[in-house]
């Protein structure tokens, strides 16, 4: 795989049981690139290691006054330099290719996992953690994959040089062979502590990233309540903790680097001292002493890669572990059924709650707990957060449908839909049936003022559809973002559309028009709307009250308001005192009768309503 061939047609199925297993899996899938890098690395390091021998032969040729040997040595030296340049160039090219392709493979796997899990991913892993894994952790994983081939080439070169020194000059070769393993292993006791400090730094950096992303996402709210300084102080403290952790980690790695410089220097001093002693006694020649000295000095270069691989593994192992944890997440229902790709048409039924959405009708669902409503909406889309009985579409479990078919059949729009950056035309360019045009969807979602605002913001664009929308729609108001997201869902025109509070950020007049537009545009299609808005509920074909995880009542909005106290409490936001008064009045006049009773009761009820309206206006 070359860089120009990215992305991978299929990144494969990773071994996500642990971080080391994921690294091993990446290495196995890049054997071709690793082999090329190893070959070029051997050429590079072998050429570097040959330079001291050439220098020693040249010195001995000068001492012996042999011009022919000096010329031959010069040729060998030129050949070694050419091999050094060629090997270093292509080693760097191959190693960087391994880095980028490994990082790209992991990023593709993470993107595929995010697409598979959908909104369930951020409920199981913090959004800041996902960002950190897909950026910094992926880079560290790529670093280790890239460093493996260089380390292998350096290790093979060290073994070859030691063997050559034993053959060439056994007396000094023994000193080098004994000293080099001590150099390579001396830093091993320090690696666990360095790794722990690096993990602490990474953990604190992840928390700071998550805090920053949460702050940016809620910037409008923070400005509204004047909380910028509070969150700025929190992020300042978090960043200082990251800095202190980074300094502690850097101190340990600087100590390791210092040891890697000190010990080779001590070995070099020992070799020179012992070599001079041997030369004075005539047991070795001057050329042999220069060769051994130069070889030991050159060995410090490949030995640096021992430190690099130790650092790369120490940083990449926890990073790979975090990536493996994300990649090991699975949908509660895997969607790998063997049924036909075409999704069936019919009623949507949830056995867990008893909720049924008849085909072709607009069903409104009232749920007093917003979090429970969100979880139920995800269940209806085939993305349950907890294992349980799957939702049925026309009697077919959603988890028996292929994932693509299930998503084509059922689309869920959550409470906080995301708008990606790009032009409005690109935002609305989504997989669709073709039966609903962008104009019809925008009109039904009451986006006329949004188009006008975009046109005024960029007069040069001409067509509002070509105006760029910033990431997450931060240049728009909450209601405008919500309506654009609704228009996008309407364009998709799925068989079943599930909307979770689609009008919570718009005014009542706009909400009424959206309710009518939604009903008109989705005629003949199954639509489920989670809402407590009377404007939407009044236009639904049927309303379902879900109380404590089960369906408690089904009927028309006006009937449920009159006959179902729990429904009325959610929809009208009736207080406990008002509910007690209603019950007392109904007890006096009989169920289903108009409120009647003592004037004091009516006064209490009227006063409670006025107080509630006053509080809502104040809020």
Coordinates of C-alpha atoms in Angstrom, one line a residue:
X1 CA 0.0 0.0 0.0
X2 CA 1.4 3.4 -1.1
X3 CA 0.2 6.8 0.2
X4 CA -1.4 7.6 -3.2
X5 CA -3.5 4.5 -2.9
X6 CA -5.2 5.6 0.4
X7 CA -7.8 5.1 1.7
X8 CA -7.9 1.4 2.0
X9 CA -10.7 -0.3 0.1
X10 CA -11.1 -2.4 3.2
X11 CA -9.1 -1.7 6.4
X12 CA -9.8 -5.2 7.7
X13 CA -11.0 -6.6 11.0
X14 CA -8.7 -5.6 13.8
X15 CA -7.6 -7.7 16.7
X16 CA -8.9 -5.4 19.4
X17 CA -8.5 -7.7 22.4
X18 CA -5.6 -5.5 23.7
X19 CA -3.2 -2.8 22.7
X20 CA -0.2 -5.1 21.9
X21 CA -2.5 -7.4 19.9
X22 CA -3.7 -4.4 17.8
X23 CA 0.0 -3.4 17.2
X24 CA 0.9 -6.9 16.2
X25 CA -2.1 -7.0 13.9
X26 CA -1.1 -3.7 12.2
X27 CA 2.5 -5.1 11.7
X28 CA 1.2 -8.3 10.1
X29 CA -0.9 -6.3 7.7
X30 CA 2.1 -4.2 6.6
X31 CA 4.6 -7.0 6.0
X32 CA 5.4 -5.7 2.5
X33 CA 6.1 -2.1 3.7
X34 CA 8.1 -3.4 6.7
X35 CA 10.2 -5.7 4.5
X36 CA 11.0 -2.8 2.1
X37 CA 11.9 -0.6 5.1
X38 CA 14.1 -3.4 6.6
X39 CA 15.9 -3.9 3.3
X40 CA 16.8 -0.3 2.9
X41 CA 17.6 0.0 6.6
X42 CA 20.1 -2.9 6.3
X43 CA 21.7 -1.2 3.4
X44 CA 21.9 2.1 5.3
X45 CA 23.3 0.7 8.6
X46 CA 25.6 -1.7 6.9
X47 CA 27.1 1.2 4.8
X48 CA 27.5 3.2 8.0
X49 CA 29.1 0.3 9.8
X50 CA 31.5 -0.3 6.9
X51 CA 33.0 3.2 7.1
X52 CA 35.2 2.5 10.2
X53 CA 36.6 -0.6 8.5
X54 CA 37.4 1.5 5.4
X55 CA 39.1 4.1 7.6
X56 CA 41.1 1.5 9.5
X57 CA 42.3 -0.1 6.2
X58 CA 43.2 3.3 4.9
X59 CA 45.2 4.2 8.0
X60 CA 47.0 0.9 7.9
X61 CA 47.7 1.3 4.1
X62 CA 49.3 4.7 4.8
X63 CA 51.4 3.2 7.7
X64 CA 52.5 0.4 5.3
X65 CA 53.1 2.9 2.4
X66 CA 50.8 0.8 0.1
X67 CA 49.3 3.0 -2.6
X68 CA 47.3 0.1 -4.2
X69 CA 45.6 -0.7 -0.9
X70 CA 44.9 2.9 -0.3
X71 CA 43.3 3.3 -3.7
X72 CA 41.2 0.1 -3.1
X73 CA 40.2 1.4 0.3
X74 CA 39.2 4.8 -1.2
X75 CA 36.9 2.9 -3.7
X76 CA 35.3 0.9 -0.9
X77 CA 34.8 4.1 1.1
X78 CA 33.1 5.8 -1.9
X79 CA 30.9 2.7 -2.3
X80 CA 30.0 2.8 1.4
X81 CA 29.1 6.5 1.2
X82 CA 26.8 5.9 -1.8
X83 CA 25.1 3.0 -0.1
X84 CA 24.7 5.2 3.0
X85 CA 23.0 8.0 1.0
X86 CA 20.8 5.6 -1.0
X87 CA 19.7 3.5 2.0
X88 CA 19.0 6.5 4.2
X89 CA 16.8 8.2 1.5
X90 CA 14.7 5.1 0.7
X91 CA 14.6 4.0 4.4
X92 CA 13.1 7.3 5.3
X93 CA 10.6 7.1 2.4
X94 CA 9.5 3.5 3.3
X95 CA 9.3 4.2 7.1
X96 CA 7.2 7.3 6.6
X97 CA 4.9 5.4 4.3
X98 CA 4.5 2.8 6.9
X99 CA 3.7 5.5 9.5
X100 CA 1.1 7.2 7.3
X101 CA -0.6 4.0 6.1
X102 CA -0.8 2.5 9.6
X103 CA -2.3 5.7 10.9
X104 CA -4.7 5.9 8.0
X105 CA -5.8 2.2 8.6
X106 CA -6.5 3.0 12.3
X107 CA -8.4 6.2 11.4
X108 CA -10.5 4.3 8.9
X109 CA -11.3 1.6 11.5
X110 CA -12.3 4.3 14.0
X111 CA -14.4 6.1 11.4
X112 CA -16.1 2.9 10.5
X113 CA -16.8 2.1 14.2
X114 CA -18.2 5.6 14.7
X115 CA -20.5 5.2 11.7
X116 CA -21.6 1.7 13.0
X117 CA -22.3 2.8 16.6
X118 CA -23.7 6.3 15.7
X119 CA -24.7 8.3 18.7
X120 CA -24.2 5.3 21.0
X121 CA -20.5 5.9 20.7
X122 CA -20.4 9.1 22.6
X123 CA -22.6 7.6 25.3
X124 CA -20.1 4.9 25.9
X125 CA -16.9 6.8 25.3
X126 CA -16.5 10.6 26.1
X127 CA -16.4 12.8 23.0
X128 CA -13.0 14.2 24.0
X129 CA -11.6 10.7 24.4
X130 CA -12.7 9.8 20.9
X131 CA -11.0 13.0 19.5
X132 CA -7.8 12.2 21.4
X133 CA -7.8 8.6 20.2
X134 CA -8.3 9.6 16.5
X135 CA -5.6 12.3 16.6
X136 CA -2.8 11.9 19.1
X137 CA -3.1 8.2 19.8
X138 CA -3.2 7.4 16.1
X139 CA 0.0 9.3 15.6
X140 CA 1.8 7.4 18.3
X141 CA 0.6 4.1 16.9
X142 CA 1.9 5.0 13.5
X143 CA 5.3 6.1 15.1
X144 CA 5.8 2.6 16.6
X145 CA 4.9 0.8 13.3
X146 CA 7.3 3.1 11.5
X147 CA 10.1 2.6 14.1
X148 CA 10.0 -1.3 14.1
X149 CA 11.7 -1.7 10.7
X150 CA 14.5 0.8 11.6
X151 CA 15.0 -0.9 15.0
X152 CA 15.2 -4.3 13.3
X153 CA 17.8 -3.1 10.8
X154 CA 19.8 -1.4 13.6
X155 CA 19.7 -4.6 15.7
X156 CA 20.8 -6.8 12.8
X157 CA 23.6 -4.3 12.1
X158 CA 24.8 -4.3 15.7
X159 CA 25.0 -8.1 15.7
X160 CA 26.9 -8.2 12.4
X161 CA 29.4 -5.6 13.6
X162 CA 30.0 -7.4 16.9
X163 CA 30.6 -10.6 15.0
X164 CA 32.9 -8.9 12.6
X165 CA 34.9 -7.3 15.4
X166 CA 35.3 -10.7 17.1
X167 CA 36.7 -12.1 13.9
X168 CA 38.8 -9.1 13.0
X169 CA 40.2 -8.4 16.4
X170 CA 39.1 -10.9 19.1
X171 CA 40.8 -9.1 22.1
X172 CA 38.9 -5.9 21.6
X173 CA 35.9 -7.5 20.1
X174 CA 35.2 -9.3 23.4
X175 CA 35.1 -6.0 25.2
X176 CA 32.6 -4.6 22.7
X177 CA 30.4 -7.7 22.7
X178 CA 30.2 -7.7 26.5
X179 CA 29.6 -4.0 26.8
X180 CA 26.9 -3.5 24.1
X181 CA 24.2 -5.6 25.8
X182 CA 24.7 -3.7 29.0
X183 CA 24.2 -0.5 27.0
X184 CA 21.0 -1.8 25.4
X185 CA 19.5 -3.1 28.6
X186 CA 20.6 -0.4 31.0
X187 CA 17.5 1.8 30.5
X188 CA 14.9 -1.0 30.8
X189 CA 14.4 -0.5 34.6
X190 CA 13.4 3.1 33.9
X191 CA 10.9 2.4 31.2
X192 CA 7.9 1.4 33.4
X193 CA 8.2 4.6 35.4
X194 CA 8.5 6.6 32.1
X195 CA 5.5 4.8 30.7
X196 CA 3.4 5.6 33.8
X197 CA 4.3 9.3 33.6
X198 CA 3.4 9.3 29.9
X199 CA 0.1 7.7 30.7
X200 CA -0.7 10.3 33.3
X201 CA 0.2 13.1 30.8
X202 CA -2.1 11.5 28.2
X203 CA -5.0 11.1 30.6
X204 CA -4.7 14.7 31.7
X205 CA -4.4 15.9 28.1
X206 CA -7.6 13.9 27.3
X207 CA -9.5 15.5 30.1
X208 CA -8.3 19.0 28.9
X209 CA -9.4 18.2 25.4
X210 CA -12.8 17.0 26.5
X211 CA -13.2 20.1 28.7
X212 CA -12.3 22.4 25.7
X213 CA -14.7 20.6 23.3
X214 CA -17.5 20.9 25.9
X215 CA -16.8 24.5 26.5
X216 CA -16.8 25.4 22.7
X217 CA -20.0 23.4 22.2
X218 CA -21.7 25.3 25.0
X219 CA -20.2 28.7 24.3
X220 CA -23.5 30.4 23.5
X221 CA -25.0 29.2 26.8
X222 CA -21.8 30.3 28.7
X223 CA -22.0 33.7 27.3
X224 CA -25.7 33.9 28.1
X225 CA -25.1 33.2 31.8
X226 CA -21.7 34.9 32.0
X227 CA -19.8 31.7 32.7
X228 CA -16.8 32.3 30.3
X229 CA -14.4 33.2 33.1
X230 CA -15.4 30.2 35.2
X231 CA -14.8 27.7 32.4
X232 CA -11.6 29.6 31.3
X233 CA -10.2 29.1 34.9
X234 CA -11.2 25.4 34.8
X235 CA -9.4 25.0 31.4
X236 CA -6.4 27.0 32.7
X237 CA -6.0 24.6 35.7
X238 CA -6.4 21.6 33.4
X239 CA -3.8 22.9 31.0
X240 CA -1.4 23.6 33.8
X241 CA -1.9 20.0 35.0
X242 CA -1.0 18.8 31.5
X243 CA 2.1 21.0 31.5
X244 CA 3.3 19.7 34.9
X245 CA 2.7 16.1 33.8
X246 CA 4.6 16.7 30.5
X247 CA 7.5 18.2 32.4
X248 CA 7.7 15.2 34.7
X249 CA 7.5 12.8 31.7
X250 CA 10.2 14.8 29.8
X251 CA 12.5 14.6 32.8
X252 CA 12.4 10.8 32.8
X253 CA 13.0 10.6 29.1
X254 CA 15.8 13.1 29.3
X255 CA 17.4 10.8 32.0
X256 CA 17.1 7.9 29.7
X257 CA 18.7 9.9 26.9
X258 CA 21.5 10.9 29.1
X259 CA 22.2 7.3 30.0
X260 CA 22.2 6.4 26.4
X261 CA 24.9 9.0 25.8
X262 CA 26.9 8.3 29.0
X263 CA 27.3 4.5 28.8
X264 CA 28.5 4.4 25.1
X265 CA 31.0 7.1 26.1
X266 CA 32.3 4.9 28.9
X267 CA 32.5 1.9 26.6
X268 CA 34.5 4.0 24.1
X269 CA 36.9 5.1 26.8
X270 CA 37.4 1.5 27.9
X271 CA 38.0 0.3 24.3
X272 CA 40.5 3.1 23.7
X273 CA 42.4 2.4 27.0
X274 CA 42.6 -1.3 26.4
X275 CA 43.4 -0.8 22.7
X276 CA 46.3 1.5 23.4
X277 CA 47.6 -1.1 25.9
X278 CA 47.4 -3.8 23.2
X279 CA 49.0 -1.5 20.6
X280 CA 52.0 -0.7 22.9
X281 CA 52.6 -4.4 23.5
X282 CA 52.5 -5.0 19.7
X283 CA 49.4 -7.3 19.9
X284 CA 47.4 -5.1 17.5
X285 CA 48.4 -2.7 14.7
X286 CA 47.5 1.0 14.6
X287 CA 45.0 0.4 11.8
X288 CA 43.2 -2.3 13.8
X289 CA 43.0 0.1 16.8
X290 CA 41.5 2.9 14.6
X291 CA 39.0 0.4 13.1
X292 CA 37.8 -0.9 16.4
X293 CA 37.6 2.6 17.9
X294 CA 35.7 3.9 14.8
X295 CA 33.3 0.9 14.9
X296 CA 32.4 1.5 18.5
X297 CA 31.9 5.2 17.9
X298 CA 29.7 4.4 14.9
X299 CA 27.7 1.9 16.9
X300 CA 26.2 4.7 19.0
X301 CA 24.2 5.6 15.9
X302 CA 22.2 2.4 15.6
X303 CA 22.0 2.1 19.4
X304 CA 19.9 5.3 19.4
X305 CA 17.2 3.3 17.7
X306 CA 17.1 1.0 20.8
X307 CA 16.0 4.1 22.7
X308 CA 13.6 5.1 20.0
X309 CA 11.8 1.8 19.9
X310 CA 11.6 1.8 23.7
X311 CA 10.0 5.3 23.7
X312 CA 7.8 4.4 20.7
X313 CA 6.4 1.3 22.4
X314 CA 6.0 3.0 25.8
X315 CA 3.9 5.7 24.2
X316 CA 2.1 3.6 21.6
X317 CA 1.1 0.7 23.9
X318 CA -1.4 2.7 26.0
X319 CA -2.5 4.6 22.9
X320 CA -3.2 1.3 21.1
X321 CA -5.0 0.1 24.2
X322 CA -7.3 3.1 24.1
X323 CA -7.9 2.6 20.4
X324 CA -8.6 -1.1 20.9
X325 CA -11.2 -0.3 23.6
X326 CA -13.0 1.9 21.1
X327 CA -12.7 -0.6 18.3
X328 CA -13.9 -3.4 20.5
X329 CA -17.2 -1.7 21.1
X330 CA -20.1 -3.5 19.4
X331 CA -23.7 -2.6 18.7
X332 CA -26.1 -4.3 21.0
X333 CA -27.6 -5.6 17.8
X334 CA -25.0 -6.3 15.2
X335 CA -27.3 -6.0 12.1
X336 CA -25.7 -8.9 10.3
X337 CA -28.9 -10.8 9.6
X338 CA -29.3 -13.0 6.5
X339 CA -32.6 -11.5 5.3
X340 CA -33.0 -9.8 2.0
X341 CA -31.4 -6.3 1.7
X342 CA -34.8 -4.7 1.1
X343 CA -36.4 -3.5 4.3
X344 CA -40.0 -4.5 5.0
X345 CA -42.8 -2.0 5.3
X346 CA -45.3 -2.1 8.1
X347 CA -45.9 -1.1 11.7
X348 CA -43.0 -0.3 14.0
X349 CA -43.4 -2.0 17.3
X350 CA -41.3 -2.0 20.5
X351 CA -42.0 -5.1 22.6
X352 CA -40.1 -3.7 25.6
X353 CA -42.5 -0.7 26.1
X354 CA -45.5 -1.9 24.0
X355 CA -45.2 1.2 21.8
X356 CA -46.7 0.7 18.3
X357 CA -46.4 3.2 15.4
X358 CA -48.9 2.1 12.7
X359 CA -47.6 2.3 9.1
X360 CA -48.5 5.6 7.3
X361 CA -49.6 7.5 10.4
X362 CA -48.1 10.3 12.5
X363 CA -47.6 9.0 16.0
X364 CA -46.7 11.4 18.8
X365 CA -45.1 9.9 21.9
X366 CA -45.2 11.7 25.3
X367 CA -42.6 10.7 27.9
X368 CA -42.1 12.6 31.1
X369 CA -38.4 11.7 31.3
X370 CA -36.4 13.3 28.4
X371 CA -33.5 10.9 28.9
X372 CA -35.9 7.9 28.7
X373 CA -37.4 9.4 25.5
X374 CA -33.9 9.7 23.9
X375 CA -33.1 6.0 24.8
X376 CA -36.4 4.9 23.4
X377 CA -35.9 6.9 20.2
X378 CA -32.5 5.1 19.8
X379 CA -34.2 1.8 20.3
X380 CA -36.7 2.5 17.6
X381 CA -33.7 3.2 15.3
X382 CA -32.0 -0.1 16.1
X383 CA -29.3 1.5 18.3
X384 CA -30.2 0.4 21.8
X385 CA -27.8 1.3 24.6
X386 CA -28.7 -1.8 26.5
X387 CA -29.4 -5.4 25.4
X388 CA -33.0 -6.4 25.1
X389 CA -35.8 -7.5 22.8
X390 CA -35.2 -5.9 19.4
X391 CA -37.7 -3.5 17.8
X392 CA -39.9 -5.1 15.1
X393 CA -40.6 -3.5 11.7
X394 CA -43.5 -5.3 10.0
X395 CA -42.8 -8.2 12.4
X396 CA -39.2 -8.4 11.4
X397 CA -36.6 -7.7 14.1
X398 CA -34.4 -4.8 13.1
X399 CA -31.3 -6.7 14.3
X400 CA -32.0 -9.3 11.6
X401 CA -31.8 -6.7 8.9
X402 CA -28.4 -5.7 7.4
X403 CA -27.2 -2.4 8.9
X404 CA -27.6 -0.4 5.7
X405 CA -31.2 -1.7 5.2
X406 CA -32.1 -0.9 8.8
X407 CA -30.8 2.6 8.5
X408 CA -32.6 3.1 5.1
X409 CA -35.9 2.0 6.7
X410 CA -35.6 3.9 10.0
X411 CA -34.0 7.3 10.5
X412 CA -33.6 8.8 14.0
X413 CA -33.0 12.5 14.5
X414 CA -31.9 13.2 18.0
X415 CA -32.3 16.1 20.3
X416 CA -29.0 17.7 19.2
X417 CA -28.5 16.9 15.5
X418 CA -25.1 17.9 14.1
X419 CA -24.6 20.2 11.1
X420 CA -21.3 19.7 9.4
X421 CA -19.4 22.6 7.8
X422 CA -20.0 23.3 4.1
X423 CA -22.6 25.0 1.9
X424 CA -26.3 24.6 2.5
X425 CA -26.5 22.6 -0.7
X426 CA -23.9 20.2 0.6
X427 CA -25.6 19.9 3.9
X428 CA -28.8 18.8 2.2
X429 CA -27.0 16.5 -0.2
X430 CA -27.9 13.3 1.7
X431 CA -29.0 9.8 0.6
X432 CA -32.7 10.2 -0.3
X433 CA -35.6 8.6 -2.0
X434 CA -35.9 11.4 -4.5
X435 CA -39.6 12.0 -3.7
X436 CA -39.0 15.1 -1.5
X437 CA -37.1 18.0 -3.0
X438 CA -34.9 20.4 -1.0
X439 CA -37.4 23.2 -1.6
X440 CA -40.3 21.2 -0.2
X441 CA -38.3 20.1 2.8
X442 CA -37.1 23.6 3.6
X443 CA -40.7 24.9 3.3
X444 CA -42.1 22.2 5.5
X445 CA -39.4 22.9 8.1
X446 CA -40.2 26.7 7.9
X447 CA -36.6 27.6 6.9
X448 CA -37.5 30.7 4.9
X449 CA -35.9 33.1 7.5
X450 CA -32.8 30.9 7.5
X451 CA -32.4 31.3 3.8
X452 CA -32.9 35.0 4.1
X453 CA -30.3 35.2 6.9
X454 CA -27.8 33.2 4.9
X455 CA -28.4 35.4 1.8
X456 CA -27.8 38.6 3.9
X457 CA -24.6 37.1 5.4
X458 CA -23.1 36.4 2.0
X459 CA -24.6 38.7 -0.7
X460 CA -21.9 37.7 -3.2
X461 CA -23.0 34.1 -3.1
X462 CA -26.2 34.9 -5.0
X463 CA -28.0 31.6 -4.1
X464 CA -28.5 31.0 -0.4
X465 CA -28.0 27.3 -1.1
X466 CA -24.3 28.1 -1.9
X467 CA -23.7 30.0 1.4
X468 CA -21.3 28.2 3.7
X469 CA -22.6 27.0 7.1
X470 CA -20.0 26.9 9.8
X471 CA -19.2 23.7 11.7
X472 CA -22.1 22.6 13.9
X473 CA -24.0 25.6 12.5
X474 CA -22.5 27.9 15.2
X475 CA -23.3 31.0 13.1
X476 CA -27.0 30.1 13.3
X477 CA -29.4 30.2 16.2
X478 CA -30.6 27.1 18.0
X479 CA -34.0 27.2 16.3
X480 CA -32.4 27.7 12.8
X481 CA -30.1 24.8 13.3
X482 CA -33.0 22.6 14.5
X483 CA -35.1 23.5 11.4
X484 CA -32.2 22.8 9.0
X485 CA -31.7 19.4 10.6
X486 CA -35.4 18.7 10.3
X487 CA -35.3 19.7 6.6
X488 CA -32.3 17.3 6.1
X489 CA -34.3 14.5 7.6
X490 CA -37.3 15.2 5.5
X491 CA -35.3 15.1 2.3
X492 CA -34.1 11.7 3.2
X493 CA -37.7 10.5 3.2
X494 CA -37.2 7.2 5.1
X495 CA -39.9 4.6 5.5
X496 CA -40.0 5.5 9.2
X497 CA -38.8 8.8 10.6
X498 CA -38.2 9.2 14.3
X499 CA -37.9 12.8 15.6
X500 CA -36.9 13.5 19.2
X501 CA -38.1 17.0 20.2
X502 CA -37.7 18.5 16.7
X503 CA -39.2 21.9 17.6
X504 CA -38.0 22.5 21.2
X505 CA -36.0 25.6 20.1
X506 CA -38.6 27.4 18.0
X507 CA -41.5 29.8 18.9
X508 CA -45.1 28.6 19.0
X509 CA -46.2 30.2 15.7
X510 CA -43.4 28.6 13.8
X511 CA -44.0 25.4 15.6
X512 CA -47.6 25.3 14.5
X513 CA -46.6 25.8 10.9
X514 CA -43.9 23.1 11.2
X515 CA -46.5 20.7 12.6
X516 CA -48.8 21.2 9.7
X517 CA -45.9 21.0 7.1
X518 CA -44.6 17.8 8.7
X519 CA -48.0 16.2 8.6
X520 CA -48.6 17.2 4.9
X521 CA -45.1 16.2 3.7
X522 CA -45.1 12.8 5.5
X523 CA -48.6 11.8 4.4
X524 CA -48.6 8.0 3.9
X525 CA -45.2 7.6 5.7
X526 CA -44.7 6.4 9.2
X527 CA -43.6 9.2 11.5
X528 CA -42.9 9.1 15.2
X529 CA -42.4 12.3 17.1
X530 CA -41.2 12.5 20.7
X531 CA -42.7 15.7 22.0
X532 CA -44.7 17.4 24.8
X533 CA -45.8 20.3 22.6
X534 CA -49.6 20.6 22.4
X535 CA -49.3 22.0 18.9
X536 CA -47.6 18.9 17.6
X537 CA -49.7 16.6 19.6
X538 CA -52.9 18.1 18.3
X539 CA -52.0 17.3 14.7
X540 CA -50.9 13.7 15.4
X541 CA -53.0 10.8 14.2
X542 CA -52.5 9.1 17.6
X543 CA -50.8 10.0 20.8
X544 CA -49.0 7.5 23.1
X545 CA -48.2 8.2 26.7
X546 CA -45.1 6.2 27.9
X547 CA -44.9 6.2 31.7
X548 CA -42.1 4.4 33.6
X549 CA -41.0 2.4 30.6
X550 CA -44.4 1.2 29.4
X551 CA -47.3 2.5 27.3
X552 CA -49.8 3.9 29.8
X553 CA -52.4 5.4 27.4
X554 CA -53.2 5.7 23.7
X555 CA -55.7 8.1 22.1
X556 CA -56.2 11.6 20.7
X557 CA -54.5 14.6 22.3
X558 CA -57.7 16.3 23.4
X559 CA -59.2 13.2 24.9
X560 CA -56.0 12.4 26.8
X561 CA -55.8 15.9 28.2
X562 CA -59.3 15.5 29.6
X563 CA -59.1 11.9 30.9
X564 CA -55.5 11.1 31.7
X565 CA -54.0 13.1 34.6
X566 CA -50.4 11.8 34.0
X567 CA -50.6 12.9 30.4
X568 CA -52.0 16.3 31.4
X569 CA -49.2 16.8 33.9
X570 CA -46.6 16.3 31.3
X571 CA -48.2 18.3 28.5
X572 CA -49.5 21.2 30.5
X573 CA -46.7 21.0 33.1
X574 CA -49.3 20.9 35.7
X575 CA -48.0 21.1 39.3
X576 CA -48.9 18.6 42.0
X577 CA -51.2 21.2 43.6
X578 CA -53.1 21.8 40.4
X579 CA -53.3 18.0 39.8
X580 CA -54.9 17.6 43.3
X581 CA -57.4 20.3 42.6
X582 CA -58.3 18.7 39.3
X583 CA -58.8 15.4 40.9
X584 CA -61.0 17.0 43.6
X585 CA -63.1 18.8 41.1
X586 CA -63.5 15.7 38.9
X587 CA -64.4 13.8 42.0
X588 CA -67.2 16.3 42.7
X589 CA -68.5 16.5 39.2
X590 CA -67.8 13.0 38.0
X591 CA -65.3 11.8 35.4
X592 CA -65.4 13.4 32.0
X593 CA -67.5 16.3 33.2
X594 CA -66.5 19.9 33.0
X595 CA -64.7 21.2 36.0
X596 CA -67.2 22.2 38.6
X597 CA -67.1 22.8 42.3
X598 CA -66.9 25.3 45.0
X599 CA -65.8 28.8 43.9
X600 CA -62.8 28.4 46.2
X601 CA -61.6 25.4 44.3
X602 CA -61.9 27.3 41.0
X603 CA -60.0 30.2 42.5
X604 CA -57.2 28.0 43.6
X605 CA -57.0 26.4 40.2
X606 CA -57.1 29.8 38.4
X607 CA -54.5 31.2 40.8
X608 CA -52.2 28.2 40.3
X609 CA -52.4 28.6 36.5
X610 CA -51.7 32.3 36.6
X611 CA -48.7 31.7 38.9
X612 CA -47.4 29.1 36.5
X613 CA -47.8 31.4 33.5
X614 CA -46.1 34.2 35.3
X615 CA -43.1 32.0 36.2
X616 CA -42.8 30.7 32.6
X617 CA -42.9 34.3 31.3
X618 CA -40.2 35.3 33.8
X619 CA -38.0 32.3 32.8

